[in-house]
Amino acid sequence: METLRVTSGDVALHVVVAGPAASPHLPILCVHGWPELAHSWRHQLAHFAGAGRRIAALDVRGYGRSDKPHAIADYRLSVICADIAAVIDALGGRAILVGHDWGAPIAWHSALRHPERVAAVAGLSVPYVPMGDTSFLDMARQLYRDRFFYQLYFQEEGRAEAELAADPQALHKIYFGLSAAGTDFEFLMTKPPSAGLLDGLAAPDRLPDWMPEADMAVFVEAFRAGGWRGPLNRYRAQDLDFAERKAVRGRTIAQPACFIAGEADVVRHFVPGVDLYADPGAFCDDYRGTTLIPGAGHWVQQEAPGAVNAALEAFLEGLWPDPLPPAVAPPLRPAQRRPAGSAGRPLPAARSRSRS
């Protein structure tokens, strides 16, 4: 295992790299979400490095050992996608992206904004949906006008930071509460809008087997040392993303893509009455399939690393000849839903399901 310090504009990024530098395969770059770290990909780093692939994971700006600018504007998707491009350049100039939670939109949008660098994309937890003419936060303000929704709660600067910093068990509650063992979606949906994020969330008597105390300590120390403002600023930058959507508005993902998630992920039901995992490849031109993993919640690559690694292996093995010929940037095309029956190929891992 080695570390890199990659500069993107005025920000320095911490990157962990594993696997042989002389691997003939395209490198894999893993992008974490909230509230995570490069350490969230420990199982994937070990597995794919052991299989002879070069694989990296970064602490996204605002997290861990990466720099933490103060301004909300420094956390726009366009800016973080430029960070991803800089890391890909440090890895050789072209890579396969794997993103979870916020890391999935970052990966999807990096594929749109930097197609010459992104060869393929695997999204975990959050399917790709193109930006349109209504911002996500405006939609959330309508859907959750009389109920708690964490992304709206995060908009007020300082409030969530204070709540999370004051509770030494905050990460224990979040990780357990959104796992398959702790998911209580009805509770999350029915709190009053005045509630705090942690109100009603209990810390587990013991951590689940997939999160040993030593690993939890890595996360706890990183957020104790680095604080919560940078991670929360990604949520606050969403209206800024919407304002500069012209470059990506209505675009599909041209690169080969797949989707992996836990069956019990709360993201699946963010829009009341809608299964967001029913058609996760709707806006991907070269969709290779969906894997929904039974018994896994939101932290899928940590809760079910074996199933996730198998699904990613199937995706990688189904790509073009590897190593690839020189990159040719795929064109951006307007979003179009494929006709019924044009399902992507299912991935032969866990409980795979093709779209219908």
PDB file of C-alpha atoms in Angstrom, residues 45-331:
ATOM      1  CA  LEU A  45      -8.339  -2.289  -2.204  1.00  0.00           C
ATOM      2  CA  ALA A  46      -7.171  -5.591  -0.742  1.00  0.00           C
ATOM      3  CA  HIS A  47      -9.213  -7.760  -3.100  1.00  0.00           C
ATOM      4  CA  PHE A  48      -8.377  -6.140  -6.423  1.00  0.00           C
ATOM      5  CA  ALA A  49      -4.738  -5.495  -5.547  1.00  0.00           C
ATOM      6  CA  GLY A  50      -4.498  -9.186  -4.726  1.00  0.00           C
ATOM      7  CA  ALA A  51      -5.955  -9.959  -8.147  1.00  0.00           C
ATOM      8  CA  GLY A  52      -3.194  -7.981  -9.859  1.00  0.00           C
ATOM      9  CA  ARG A  53      -5.070  -4.758 -10.525  1.00  0.00           C
ATOM     10  CA  ARG A  54      -3.984  -1.246  -9.662  1.00  0.00           C
ATOM     11  CA  ILE A  55      -6.645   0.309  -7.410  1.00  0.00           C
ATOM     12  CA  ALA A  56      -6.817   3.619  -5.571  1.00  0.00           C
ATOM     13  CA  ALA A  57      -9.158   5.432  -3.191  1.00  0.00           C
ATOM     14  CA  LEU A  58      -9.039   9.079  -2.189  1.00  0.00           C
ATOM     15  CA  ASP A  59     -10.201  11.100   0.761  1.00  0.00           C
ATOM     16  CA  VAL A  60     -12.581  13.475  -1.037  1.00  0.00           C
ATOM     17  CA  ARG A  61     -11.836  17.156  -0.379  1.00  0.00           C
ATOM     18  CA  GLY A  62     -13.149  18.095   3.060  1.00  0.00           C
ATOM     19  CA  TYR A  63     -12.460  14.633   4.479  1.00  0.00           C
ATOM     20  CA  GLY A  64      -9.678  12.818   6.264  1.00  0.00           C
ATOM     21  CA  ARG A  65      -6.167  13.766   5.203  1.00  0.00           C
ATOM     22  CA  SER A  66      -7.242  15.832   2.186  1.00  0.00           C
ATOM     23  CA  ASP A  67      -7.453  19.621   2.408  1.00  0.00           C
ATOM     24  CA  LYS A  68     -10.663  21.174   3.706  1.00  0.00           C
ATOM     25  CA  PRO A  69     -11.519  24.517   2.112  1.00  0.00           C
ATOM     26  CA  HIS A  70     -14.110  26.569   3.986  1.00  0.00           C
ATOM     27  CA  ALA A  71     -16.300  28.004   1.212  1.00  0.00           C
ATOM     28  CA  ILE A  72     -19.413  26.146   0.087  1.00  0.00           C
ATOM     29  CA  ALA A  73     -18.571  26.960  -3.547  1.00  0.00           C
ATOM     30  CA  ASP A  74     -15.412  24.875  -3.215  1.00  0.00           C
ATOM     31  CA  TYR A  75     -17.604  21.750  -2.954  1.00  0.00           C
ATOM     32  CA  ARG A  76     -19.496  22.068  -6.236  1.00  0.00           C
ATOM     33  CA  LEU A  77     -19.706  18.893  -8.295  1.00  0.00           C
ATOM     34  CA  SER A  78     -17.741  20.530 -11.099  1.00  0.00           C
ATOM     35  CA  VAL A  79     -14.888  21.294  -8.689  1.00  0.00           C
ATOM     36  CA  ILE A  80     -14.827  17.810  -7.153  1.00  0.00           C
ATOM     37  CA  CYS A  81     -14.949  16.258 -10.634  1.00  0.00           C
ATOM     38  CA  ALA A  82     -11.820  18.270 -11.431  1.00  0.00           C
ATOM     39  CA  ASP A  83     -10.254  16.661  -8.338  1.00  0.00           C
ATOM     40  CA  ILE A  84     -11.128  13.239  -9.732  1.00  0.00           C
ATOM     41  CA  ALA A  85      -9.570  14.161 -13.075  1.00  0.00           C
ATOM     42  CA  ALA A  86      -6.380  15.216 -11.283  1.00  0.00           C
ATOM     43  CA  VAL A  87      -6.188  11.913  -9.409  1.00  0.00           C
ATOM     44  CA  ILE A  88      -6.815   9.962 -12.617  1.00  0.00           C
ATOM     45  CA  ASP A  89      -3.955  11.881 -14.255  1.00  0.00           C
ATOM     46  CA  ALA A  90      -1.704  10.864 -11.361  1.00  0.00           C
ATOM     47  CA  LEU A  91      -2.715   7.239 -11.983  1.00  0.00           C
ATOM     48  CA  GLY A  92      -1.857   7.388 -15.668  1.00  0.00           C
ATOM     49  CA  GLY A  93      -4.582   9.425 -17.348  1.00  0.00           C
ATOM     50  CA  ARG A  94      -7.497   6.989 -17.676  1.00  0.00           C
ATOM     51  CA  ALA A  95      -9.360   4.903 -15.094  1.00  0.00           C
ATOM     52  CA  ILE A  96     -12.510   3.016 -14.156  1.00  0.00           C
ATOM     53  CA  LEU A  97     -14.525   4.854 -11.492  1.00  0.00           C
ATOM     54  CA  VAL A  98     -16.400   3.230  -8.620  1.00  0.00           C
ATOM     55  CA  GLY A  99     -18.438   5.574  -6.439  1.00  0.00           C
ATOM     56  CA  HIS A 100     -20.666   5.084  -3.392  1.00  0.00           C
ATOM     57  CA  ASP A 101     -23.262   7.456  -1.888  1.00  0.00           C
ATOM     58  CA  TRP A 102     -22.072  10.988  -2.862  1.00  0.00           C
ATOM     59  CA  GLY A 103     -19.194   9.241  -4.570  1.00  0.00           C
ATOM     60  CA  ALA A 104     -21.651   7.838  -7.117  1.00  0.00           C
ATOM     61  CA  PRO A 105     -22.880  11.246  -8.401  1.00  0.00           C
ATOM     62  CA  ILE A 106     -19.253  12.385  -8.362  1.00  0.00           C
ATOM     63  CA  ALA A 107     -18.321   9.380 -10.500  1.00  0.00           C
ATOM     64  CA  TRP A 108     -21.301   9.809 -12.852  1.00  0.00           C
ATOM     65  CA  HIS A 109     -20.575  13.506 -13.353  1.00  0.00           C
ATOM     66  CA  SER A 110     -16.847  12.918 -13.776  1.00  0.00           C
ATOM     67  CA  ALA A 111     -17.761  10.583 -16.627  1.00  0.00           C
ATOM     68  CA  LEU A 112     -19.790  13.402 -18.202  1.00  0.00           C
ATOM     69  CA  ARG A 113     -17.301  16.208 -17.619  1.00  0.00           C
ATOM     70  CA  HIS A 114     -14.083  14.259 -18.250  1.00  0.00           C
ATOM     71  CA  PRO A 115     -15.025  11.464 -20.679  1.00  0.00           C
ATOM     72  CA  GLU A 116     -11.494  11.129 -22.028  1.00  0.00           C
ATOM     73  CA  ARG A 117     -10.310  10.103 -18.548  1.00  0.00           C
ATOM     74  CA  VAL A 118     -13.220   7.901 -17.407  1.00  0.00           C
ATOM     75  CA  ALA A 119     -13.406   4.547 -19.177  1.00  0.00           C
ATOM     76  CA  ALA A 120     -16.305   2.988 -17.237  1.00  0.00           C
ATOM     77  CA  VAL A 121     -18.414   3.661 -14.136  1.00  0.00           C
ATOM     78  CA  ALA A 122     -19.859   1.535 -11.346  1.00  0.00           C
ATOM     79  CA  GLY A 123     -22.343   3.397  -9.153  1.00  0.00           C
ATOM     80  CA  LEU A 124     -23.173   2.124  -5.678  1.00  0.00           C
ATOM     81  CA  SER A 125     -26.329   3.209  -3.800  1.00  0.00           C
ATOM     82  CA  VAL A 126     -27.212   6.225  -5.990  1.00  0.00           C
ATOM     83  CA  PRO A 127     -28.374   5.646  -9.610  1.00  0.00           C
ATOM     84  CA  TYR A 128     -27.627   8.201 -12.272  1.00  0.00           C
ATOM     85  CA  VAL A 129     -30.400  10.695 -13.042  1.00  0.00           C
ATOM     86  CA  PRO A 130     -29.633  13.646 -15.342  1.00  0.00           C
ATOM     87  CA  MET A 131     -30.024  17.196 -14.094  1.00  0.00           C
ATOM     88  CA  GLY A 132     -33.156  18.815 -15.483  1.00  0.00           C
ATOM     89  CA  ASP A 133     -35.037  22.028 -14.810  1.00  0.00           C
ATOM     90  CA  THR A 134     -35.843  21.468 -11.126  1.00  0.00           C
ATOM     91  CA  SER A 135     -33.137  21.306  -8.501  1.00  0.00           C
ATOM     92  CA  PHE A 136     -33.082  18.343  -6.155  1.00  0.00           C
ATOM     93  CA  LEU A 137     -33.294  20.614  -3.118  1.00  0.00           C
ATOM     94  CA  ASP A 138     -36.380  22.364  -4.503  1.00  0.00           C
ATOM     95  CA  MET A 139     -37.982  18.964  -5.060  1.00  0.00           C
ATOM     96  CA  ALA A 140     -37.055  17.915  -1.519  1.00  0.00           C
ATOM     97  CA  ARG A 141     -38.518  21.125  -0.105  1.00  0.00           C
ATOM     98  CA  GLN A 142     -41.841  20.155  -1.673  1.00  0.00           C
ATOM     99  CA  LEU A 143     -41.760  16.438  -0.812  1.00  0.00           C
ATOM    100  CA  TYR A 144     -40.618  17.013   2.776  1.00  0.00           C
ATOM    101  CA  ARG A 145     -42.217  20.350   3.580  1.00  0.00           C
ATOM    102  CA  ASP A 146     -43.847  18.952   6.733  1.00  0.00           C
ATOM    103  CA  ARG A 147     -41.294  16.260   7.619  1.00  0.00           C
ATOM    104  CA  PHE A 148     -37.624  15.904   8.435  1.00  0.00           C
ATOM    105  CA  PHE A 149     -35.197  15.356   5.570  1.00  0.00           C
ATOM    106  CA  TYR A 150     -31.536  15.277   6.421  1.00  0.00           C
ATOM    107  CA  GLN A 151     -30.351  17.152   3.307  1.00  0.00           C
ATOM    108  CA  LEU A 152     -32.610  20.080   4.147  1.00  0.00           C
ATOM    109  CA  TYR A 153     -31.485  19.967   7.766  1.00  0.00           C
ATOM    110  CA  PHE A 154     -27.878  20.229   6.574  1.00  0.00           C
ATOM    111  CA  GLN A 155     -28.460  23.523   4.739  1.00  0.00           C
ATOM    112  CA  GLU A 156     -28.144  25.746   7.818  1.00  0.00           C
ATOM    113  CA  GLU A 157     -24.450  26.319   8.386  1.00  0.00           C
ATOM    114  CA  GLY A 158     -23.233  25.266  11.804  1.00  0.00           C
ATOM    115  CA  ARG A 159     -26.336  23.484  13.083  1.00  0.00           C
ATOM    116  CA  ALA A 160     -25.528  19.948  11.957  1.00  0.00           C
ATOM    117  CA  GLU A 161     -21.825  20.489  12.652  1.00  0.00           C
ATOM    118  CA  ALA A 162     -22.621  21.286  16.277  1.00  0.00           C
ATOM    119  CA  GLU A 163     -24.962  18.319  16.724  1.00  0.00           C
ATOM    120  CA  LEU A 164     -22.539  15.817  15.195  1.00  0.00           C
ATOM    121  CA  ALA A 165     -19.445  17.137  16.970  1.00  0.00           C
ATOM    122  CA  ALA A 166     -21.207  17.088  20.351  1.00  0.00           C
ATOM    123  CA  ASP A 167     -22.074  13.379  20.226  1.00  0.00           C
ATOM    124  CA  PRO A 168     -19.121  10.977  20.481  1.00  0.00           C
ATOM    125  CA  GLN A 169     -21.433   8.196  19.268  1.00  0.00           C
ATOM    126  CA  ALA A 170     -22.625  10.089  16.176  1.00  0.00           C
ATOM    127  CA  LEU A 171     -20.879   7.840  13.669  1.00  0.00           C
ATOM    128  CA  HIS A 172     -21.927   4.704  15.536  1.00  0.00           C
ATOM    129  CA  LYS A 173     -25.554   5.827  15.263  1.00  0.00           C
ATOM    130  CA  ILE A 174     -25.291   6.782  11.585  1.00  0.00           C
ATOM    131  CA  TYR A 175     -23.484   3.649  10.467  1.00  0.00           C
ATOM    132  CA  PHE A 176     -25.732   1.318  12.411  1.00  0.00           C
ATOM    133  CA  GLY A 177     -28.921   3.254  11.667  1.00  0.00           C
ATOM    134  CA  LEU A 178     -28.472   3.075   7.884  1.00  0.00           C
ATOM    135  CA  SER A 179     -27.235  -0.512   7.786  1.00  0.00           C
ATOM    136  CA  ALA A 180     -29.501  -3.465   7.030  1.00  0.00           C
ATOM    137  CA  ALA A 181     -29.611  -4.336  10.736  1.00  0.00           C
ATOM    138  CA  GLY A 182     -30.599  -0.863  11.847  1.00  0.00           C
ATOM    139  CA  THR A 183     -32.568   0.639   8.989  1.00  0.00           C
ATOM    140  CA  ASP A 184     -35.785   2.239  10.205  1.00  0.00           C
ATOM    141  CA  PHE A 185     -36.966   4.124   7.153  1.00  0.00           C
ATOM    142  CA  GLU A 186     -40.399   4.873   8.567  1.00  0.00           C
ATOM    143  CA  PHE A 187     -38.755   6.598  11.504  1.00  0.00           C
ATOM    144  CA  LEU A 188     -36.472   8.643   9.233  1.00  0.00           C
ATOM    145  CA  MET A 189     -39.472   9.710   7.159  1.00  0.00           C
ATOM    146  CA  THR A 190     -41.787  10.692  10.006  1.00  0.00           C
ATOM    147  CA  LYS A 191     -39.649  12.892  12.245  1.00  0.00           C
ATOM    148  CA  PRO A 192     -40.850  16.527  12.420  1.00  0.00           C
ATOM    149  CA  PRO A 193     -38.887  19.077  10.376  1.00  0.00           C
ATOM    150  CA  SER A 194     -37.549  20.630  13.579  1.00  0.00           C
ATOM    151  CA  ALA A 195     -35.787  17.377  14.596  1.00  0.00           C
ATOM    152  CA  GLY A 196     -32.045  16.851  14.600  1.00  0.00           C
ATOM    153  CA  LEU A 197     -30.324  14.184  12.549  1.00  0.00           C
ATOM    154  CA  LEU A 198     -29.522  12.005  15.556  1.00  0.00           C
ATOM    155  CA  ASP A 199     -32.853  12.431  17.346  1.00  0.00           C
ATOM    156  CA  GLY A 200     -34.229   8.954  17.942  1.00  0.00           C
ATOM    157  CA  LEU A 201     -31.175   7.154  16.559  1.00  0.00           C
ATOM    158  CA  ALA A 202     -29.687   4.824  19.148  1.00  0.00           C
ATOM    159  CA  ALA A 203     -26.105   3.652  19.252  1.00  0.00           C
ATOM    160  CA  PRO A 204     -25.883  -0.147  18.967  1.00  0.00           C
ATOM    161  CA  ASP A 205     -24.992  -2.218  22.029  1.00  0.00           C
ATOM    162  CA  ARG A 206     -22.148  -3.566  19.920  1.00  0.00           C
ATOM    163  CA  LEU A 207     -20.940  -2.707  16.476  1.00  0.00           C
ATOM    164  CA  PRO A 208     -21.958  -5.070  13.669  1.00  0.00           C
ATOM    165  CA  ASP A 209     -19.394  -7.623  12.535  1.00  0.00           C
ATOM    166  CA  TRP A 210     -18.702  -5.703   9.328  1.00  0.00           C
ATOM    167  CA  MET A 211     -17.496  -2.668  11.315  1.00  0.00           C
ATOM    168  CA  PRO A 212     -14.872  -3.771  13.867  1.00  0.00           C
ATOM    169  CA  GLU A 213     -13.952  -1.279  16.580  1.00  0.00           C
ATOM    170  CA  ALA A 214     -10.545  -0.701  14.991  1.00  0.00           C
ATOM    171  CA  ASP A 215     -12.134   0.400  11.720  1.00  0.00           C
ATOM    172  CA  MET A 216     -14.724   2.571  13.449  1.00  0.00           C
ATOM    173  CA  ALA A 217     -11.882   4.242  15.332  1.00  0.00           C
ATOM    174  CA  VAL A 218     -10.357   5.315  12.006  1.00  0.00           C
ATOM    175  CA  PHE A 219     -13.565   7.138  11.051  1.00  0.00           C
ATOM    176  CA  VAL A 220     -14.131   8.629  14.506  1.00  0.00           C
ATOM    177  CA  GLU A 221     -10.629  10.058  14.683  1.00  0.00           C
ATOM    178  CA  ALA A 222     -10.791  11.483  11.160  1.00  0.00           C
ATOM    179  CA  PHE A 223     -14.004  13.415  11.892  1.00  0.00           C
ATOM    180  CA  ARG A 224     -12.786  14.480  15.332  1.00  0.00           C
ATOM    181  CA  ALA A 225      -9.658  15.940  13.764  1.00  0.00           C
ATOM    182  CA  GLY A 226     -11.138  17.315  10.557  1.00  0.00           C
ATOM    183  CA  GLY A 227     -14.617  18.353  11.595  1.00  0.00           C
ATOM    184  CA  TRP A 228     -17.881  18.156   9.691  1.00  0.00           C
ATOM    185  CA  ARG A 229     -18.124  21.390   7.705  1.00  0.00           C
ATOM    186  CA  GLY A 230     -16.377  20.175   4.545  1.00  0.00           C
ATOM    187  CA  PRO A 231     -18.446  16.986   4.255  1.00  0.00           C
ATOM    188  CA  LEU A 232     -21.679  18.910   4.887  1.00  0.00           C
ATOM    189  CA  ASN A 233     -20.769  21.588   2.348  1.00  0.00           C
ATOM    190  CA  ARG A 234     -21.264  19.068  -0.476  1.00  0.00           C
ATOM    191  CA  TYR A 235     -24.981  19.065   0.403  1.00  0.00           C
ATOM    192  CA  ARG A 236     -25.045  22.851   0.599  1.00  0.00           C
ATOM    193  CA  ALA A 237     -23.499  23.217  -2.857  1.00  0.00           C
ATOM    194  CA  GLN A 238     -26.371  21.508  -4.674  1.00  0.00           C
ATOM    195  CA  ASP A 239     -28.135  24.707  -5.705  1.00  0.00           C
ATOM    196  CA  LEU A 240     -24.790  25.934  -7.067  1.00  0.00           C
ATOM    197  CA  ASP A 241     -24.533  22.687  -9.052  1.00  0.00           C
ATOM    198  CA  PHE A 242     -27.965  23.376 -10.472  1.00  0.00           C
ATOM    199  CA  ALA A 243     -26.985  26.897 -11.493  1.00  0.00           C
ATOM    200  CA  GLU A 244     -24.079  25.594 -13.570  1.00  0.00           C
ATOM    201  CA  ARG A 245     -25.830  22.545 -15.001  1.00  0.00           C
ATOM    202  CA  LYS A 246     -25.597  23.622 -18.647  1.00  0.00           C
ATOM    203  CA  ALA A 247     -22.633  21.346 -19.413  1.00  0.00           C
ATOM    204  CA  VAL A 248     -24.410  18.234 -18.114  1.00  0.00           C
ATOM    205  CA  ARG A 249     -28.119  19.012 -18.369  1.00  0.00           C
ATOM    206  CA  GLY A 250     -30.081  16.061 -19.762  1.00  0.00           C
ATOM    207  CA  ARG A 251     -26.984  14.015 -20.616  1.00  0.00           C
ATOM    208  CA  THR A 252     -26.724  10.254 -20.540  1.00  0.00           C
ATOM    209  CA  ILE A 253     -23.728   8.202 -19.422  1.00  0.00           C
ATOM    210  CA  ALA A 254     -21.971   7.002 -22.574  1.00  0.00           C
ATOM    211  CA  GLN A 255     -19.382   4.762 -20.894  1.00  0.00           C
ATOM    212  CA  PRO A 256     -20.112   1.165 -19.848  1.00  0.00           C
ATOM    213  CA  ALA A 257     -21.916   1.348 -16.498  1.00  0.00           C
ATOM    214  CA  CYS A 258     -23.410  -0.835 -13.792  1.00  0.00           C
ATOM    215  CA  PHE A 259     -25.259  -0.334 -10.521  1.00  0.00           C
ATOM    216  CA  ILE A 260     -24.804  -2.127  -7.191  1.00  0.00           C
ATOM    217  CA  ALA A 261     -26.734  -1.563  -3.963  1.00  0.00           C
ATOM    218  CA  GLY A 262     -28.041  -3.210  -0.844  1.00  0.00           C
ATOM    219  CA  GLU A 263     -31.677  -4.270  -1.046  1.00  0.00           C
ATOM    220  CA  ALA A 264     -32.324  -2.457   2.258  1.00  0.00           C
ATOM    221  CA  ASP A 265     -30.649   0.845   1.311  1.00  0.00           C
ATOM    222  CA  VAL A 266     -32.741   3.799   2.485  1.00  0.00           C
ATOM    223  CA  VAL A 267     -31.799   5.757  -0.648  1.00  0.00           C
ATOM    224  CA  ARG A 268     -34.112   3.409  -2.536  1.00  0.00           C
ATOM    225  CA  HIS A 269     -37.148   5.168  -1.045  1.00  0.00           C
ATOM    226  CA  PHE A 270     -36.070   8.819  -0.970  1.00  0.00           C
ATOM    227  CA  VAL A 271     -39.013   9.729  -3.183  1.00  0.00           C
ATOM    228  CA  PRO A 272     -42.161   8.545  -1.339  1.00  0.00           C
ATOM    229  CA  GLY A 273     -43.976   5.812  -3.250  1.00  0.00           C
ATOM    230  CA  VAL A 274     -41.163   5.336  -5.790  1.00  0.00           C
ATOM    231  CA  ASP A 275     -38.583   2.540  -5.990  1.00  0.00           C
ATOM    232  CA  LEU A 276     -35.495   4.397  -7.189  1.00  0.00           C
ATOM    233  CA  TYR A 277     -33.815   1.058  -7.905  1.00  0.00           C
ATOM    234  CA  ALA A 278     -36.496  -0.141 -10.329  1.00  0.00           C
ATOM    235  CA  ASP A 279     -34.616   1.102 -13.409  1.00  0.00           C
ATOM    236  CA  PRO A 280     -31.141   2.329 -12.426  1.00  0.00           C
ATOM    237  CA  GLY A 281     -29.776   2.108 -15.972  1.00  0.00           C
ATOM    238  CA  ALA A 282     -32.483   4.237 -17.582  1.00  0.00           C
ATOM    239  CA  PHE A 283     -30.045   7.012 -18.473  1.00  0.00           C
ATOM    240  CA  CYS A 284     -26.994   4.891 -19.320  1.00  0.00           C
ATOM    241  CA  ASP A 285     -26.304   4.149 -22.995  1.00  0.00           C
ATOM    242  CA  ASP A 286     -24.180   1.045 -22.342  1.00  0.00           C
ATOM    243  CA  TYR A 287     -25.742  -0.402 -19.214  1.00  0.00           C
ATOM    244  CA  ARG A 288     -24.277  -3.731 -18.091  1.00  0.00           C
ATOM    245  CA  GLY A 289     -26.664  -4.638 -15.265  1.00  0.00           C
ATOM    246  CA  THR A 290     -27.901  -4.265 -11.711  1.00  0.00           C
ATOM    247  CA  THR A 291     -26.913  -6.174  -8.576  1.00  0.00           C
ATOM    248  CA  LEU A 292     -29.103  -5.747  -5.491  1.00  0.00           C
ATOM    249  CA  ILE A 293     -27.596  -7.536  -2.518  1.00  0.00           C
ATOM    250  CA  PRO A 294     -29.909  -9.153   0.053  1.00  0.00           C
ATOM    251  CA  GLY A 295     -29.118  -8.447   3.688  1.00  0.00           C
ATOM    252  CA  ALA A 296     -27.191  -5.250   2.924  1.00  0.00           C
ATOM    253  CA  GLY A 297     -28.147  -1.668   3.681  1.00  0.00           C
ATOM    254  CA  HIS A 298     -26.598   1.638   2.699  1.00  0.00           C
ATOM    255  CA  TRP A 299     -22.932   0.825   3.421  1.00  0.00           C
ATOM    256  CA  VAL A 300     -22.959  -1.940   0.847  1.00  0.00           C
ATOM    257  CA  GLN A 301     -19.234  -2.224   0.066  1.00  0.00           C
ATOM    258  CA  GLN A 302     -18.532  -2.531   3.792  1.00  0.00           C
ATOM    259  CA  GLU A 303     -21.564  -4.616   4.797  1.00  0.00           C
ATOM    260  CA  ALA A 304     -21.215  -7.108   1.927  1.00  0.00           C
ATOM    261  CA  PRO A 305     -17.679  -6.796   0.531  1.00  0.00           C
ATOM    262  CA  GLY A 306     -17.620 -10.272  -0.985  1.00  0.00           C
ATOM    263  CA  ALA A 307     -20.792  -9.739  -3.001  1.00  0.00           C
ATOM    264  CA  VAL A 308     -19.731  -6.245  -4.072  1.00  0.00           C
ATOM    265  CA  ASN A 309     -16.292  -7.465  -5.147  1.00  0.00           C
ATOM    266  CA  ALA A 310     -17.866 -10.297  -7.142  1.00  0.00           C
ATOM    267  CA  ALA A 311     -20.241  -7.889  -8.888  1.00  0.00           C
ATOM    268  CA  LEU A 312     -17.400  -5.507  -9.693  1.00  0.00           C
ATOM    269  CA  GLU A 313     -15.288  -8.396 -10.989  1.00  0.00           C
ATOM    270  CA  ALA A 314     -18.109  -9.448 -13.310  1.00  0.00           C
ATOM    271  CA  PHE A 315     -18.435  -5.881 -14.556  1.00  0.00           C
ATOM    272  CA  LEU A 316     -14.709  -5.504 -15.173  1.00  0.00           C
ATOM    273  CA  GLU A 317     -14.405  -8.848 -16.929  1.00  0.00           C
ATOM    274  CA  GLY A 318     -17.247  -7.936 -19.270  1.00  0.00           C
ATOM    275  CA  LEU A 319     -15.604  -4.749 -20.508  1.00  0.00           C
ATOM    276  CA  TRP A 320     -13.680  -4.291 -23.748  1.00  0.00           C
ATOM    277  CA  PRO A 321     -10.260  -5.871 -24.339  1.00  0.00           C
ATOM    278  CA  ASP A 322      -8.115  -4.978 -21.379  1.00  0.00           C
ATOM    279  CA  PRO A 323      -5.641  -3.299 -21.608  1.00  0.00           C
ATOM    280  CA  LEU A 324      -7.484  -0.854 -23.816  1.00  0.00           C
ATOM    281  CA  PRO A 325      -6.338   0.814 -26.991  1.00  0.00           C
ATOM    282  CA  PRO A 326      -5.707   4.594 -26.805  1.00  0.00           C
ATOM    283  CA  ALA A 327      -8.685   6.442 -25.371  1.00  0.00           C
ATOM    284  CA  VAL A 328     -11.296   7.975 -27.604  1.00  0.00           C
ATOM    285  CA  ALA A 329     -13.682  10.222 -25.702  1.00  0.00           C
ATOM    286  CA  PRO A 330     -17.271   9.012 -26.163  1.00  0.00           C
ATOM    287  CA  PRO A 331     -19.710  11.690 -27.311  1.00  0.00           C
TER     288      PRO A 331
END
